[in-house]
mmCIF file of C-alpha atoms in Angstrom:
data_model
loop_
_atom_site.group_PDB
_atom_site.id
_atom_site.type_symbol
_atom_site.label_atom_id
_atom_site.label_comp_id
_atom_site.label_asym_id
_atom_site.label_seq_id
_atom_site.Cartn_x
_atom_site.Cartn_y
_atom_site.Cartn_z
ATOM 1 C CA UNK N 23 -8.330 4.397 20.512
ATOM 2 C CA UNK N 24 -8.305 0.593 20.791
ATOM 3 C CA UNK N 25 -12.089 0.522 20.624
ATOM 4 C CA UNK N 26 -12.072 2.520 17.430
ATOM 5 C CA UNK N 27 -9.493 0.214 15.865
ATOM 6 C CA UNK N 28 -11.741 -2.741 16.646
ATOM 7 C CA UNK N 29 -14.754 -0.931 15.168
ATOM 8 C CA UNK N 30 -12.793 0.001 12.048
ATOM 9 C CA UNK N 31 -11.685 -3.603 11.578
ATOM 10 C CA UNK N 32 -15.262 -4.831 11.982
ATOM 11 C CA UNK N 33 -16.467 -2.323 9.376
ATOM 12 C CA UNK N 34 -13.741 -3.348 6.940
ATOM 13 C CA UNK N 35 -14.584 -7.035 7.423
ATOM 14 C CA UNK N 36 -18.240 -6.340 6.708
ATOM 15 C CA UNK N 37 -17.360 -4.250 3.655
ATOM 16 C CA UNK N 38 -15.045 -6.967 2.298
ATOM 17 C CA UNK N 39 -17.862 -9.498 2.596
ATOM 18 C CA UNK N 40 -20.557 -7.285 1.085
ATOM 19 C CA UNK N 41 -18.734 -5.598 -1.796
ATOM 20 C CA UNK N 42 -16.525 -6.618 -4.697
ATOM 21 C CA UNK N 43 -12.762 -6.930 -4.239
ATOM 22 C CA UNK N 44 -12.388 -3.915 -6.542
ATOM 23 C CA UNK N 45 -14.588 -1.835 -4.248
ATOM 24 C CA UNK N 46 -12.546 -2.996 -1.278
ATOM 25 C CA UNK N 47 -9.309 -2.023 -3.037
ATOM 26 C CA UNK N 48 -10.629 1.500 -3.637
ATOM 27 C CA UNK N 49 -10.838 2.004 0.119
ATOM 28 C CA UNK N 50 -7.037 1.915 0.283
ATOM 29 C CA UNK N 51 -6.480 4.686 -2.278
ATOM 30 C CA UNK N 52 -6.416 7.674 0.134
ATOM 31 C CA UNK N 53 -3.731 6.164 2.411
ATOM 32 C CA UNK N 54 -2.378 2.840 1.105
ATOM 33 C CA UNK N 55 0.429 2.591 3.649
ATOM 34 C CA UNK N 56 -2.056 2.587 6.517
ATOM 35 C CA UNK N 57 -5.131 1.060 4.905
ATOM 36 C CA UNK N 58 -3.745 -1.854 2.867
ATOM 37 C CA UNK N 59 -2.601 -3.842 5.924
ATOM 38 C CA UNK N 60 -5.951 -3.259 7.638
ATOM 39 C CA UNK N 61 -7.846 -4.220 4.505
ATOM 40 C CA UNK N 62 -5.828 -7.407 4.048
ATOM 41 C CA UNK N 63 -6.323 -8.324 7.694
ATOM 42 C CA UNK N 64 -10.074 -7.891 7.268
ATOM 43 C CA UNK N 65 -10.111 -9.965 4.083
ATOM 44 C CA UNK N 66 -8.008 -12.688 5.728
ATOM 45 C CA UNK N 67 -10.464 -12.805 8.636
ATOM 46 C CA UNK N 68 -13.241 -13.589 6.147
ATOM 47 C CA UNK N 69 -11.373 -16.268 4.173
ATOM 48 C CA UNK N 70 -8.185 -17.030 2.284
ATOM 49 C CA UNK N 71 -10.141 -16.620 -0.942
ATOM 50 C CA UNK N 72 -11.262 -13.128 0.004
ATOM 51 C CA UNK N 73 -7.693 -12.185 0.837
ATOM 52 C CA UNK N 74 -6.437 -13.519 -2.501
ATOM 53 C CA UNK N 75 -9.152 -11.633 -4.397
ATOM 54 C CA UNK N 76 -8.423 -8.360 -2.586
ATOM 55 C CA UNK N 77 -4.665 -8.731 -3.184
ATOM 56 C CA UNK N 78 -5.390 -9.213 -6.886
ATOM 57 C CA UNK N 79 -7.697 -6.175 -6.969
ATOM 58 C CA UNK N 80 -5.059 -4.071 -5.202
ATOM 59 C CA UNK N 81 -2.477 -5.061 -7.811
ATOM 60 C CA UNK N 82 -4.841 -4.240 -10.666
ATOM 61 C CA UNK N 83 -5.499 -0.851 -9.066
ATOM 62 C CA UNK N 84 -1.756 -0.186 -8.906
ATOM 63 C CA UNK N 85 -1.679 -0.350 -5.126
ATOM 64 C CA UNK N 86 1.008 -2.592 -3.666
ATOM 65 C CA UNK N 87 -0.185 -5.261 -1.263
ATOM 66 C CA UNK N 88 2.043 -4.887 1.793
#
């Protein structure tokens, strides 16, 4: 389980770097309660600017940033 969590975080970090913040926000739609914190952690690991952009995209998409 821990290995999969690490893999999931690595995939999210790569996605956040490669795609737009809006694309990243769409990932959270199926399960925002679980996915928003993981998405924000991944964005934060890239840079403060990425985190800020993803938070903004989440708000625009109507998904609360936890």
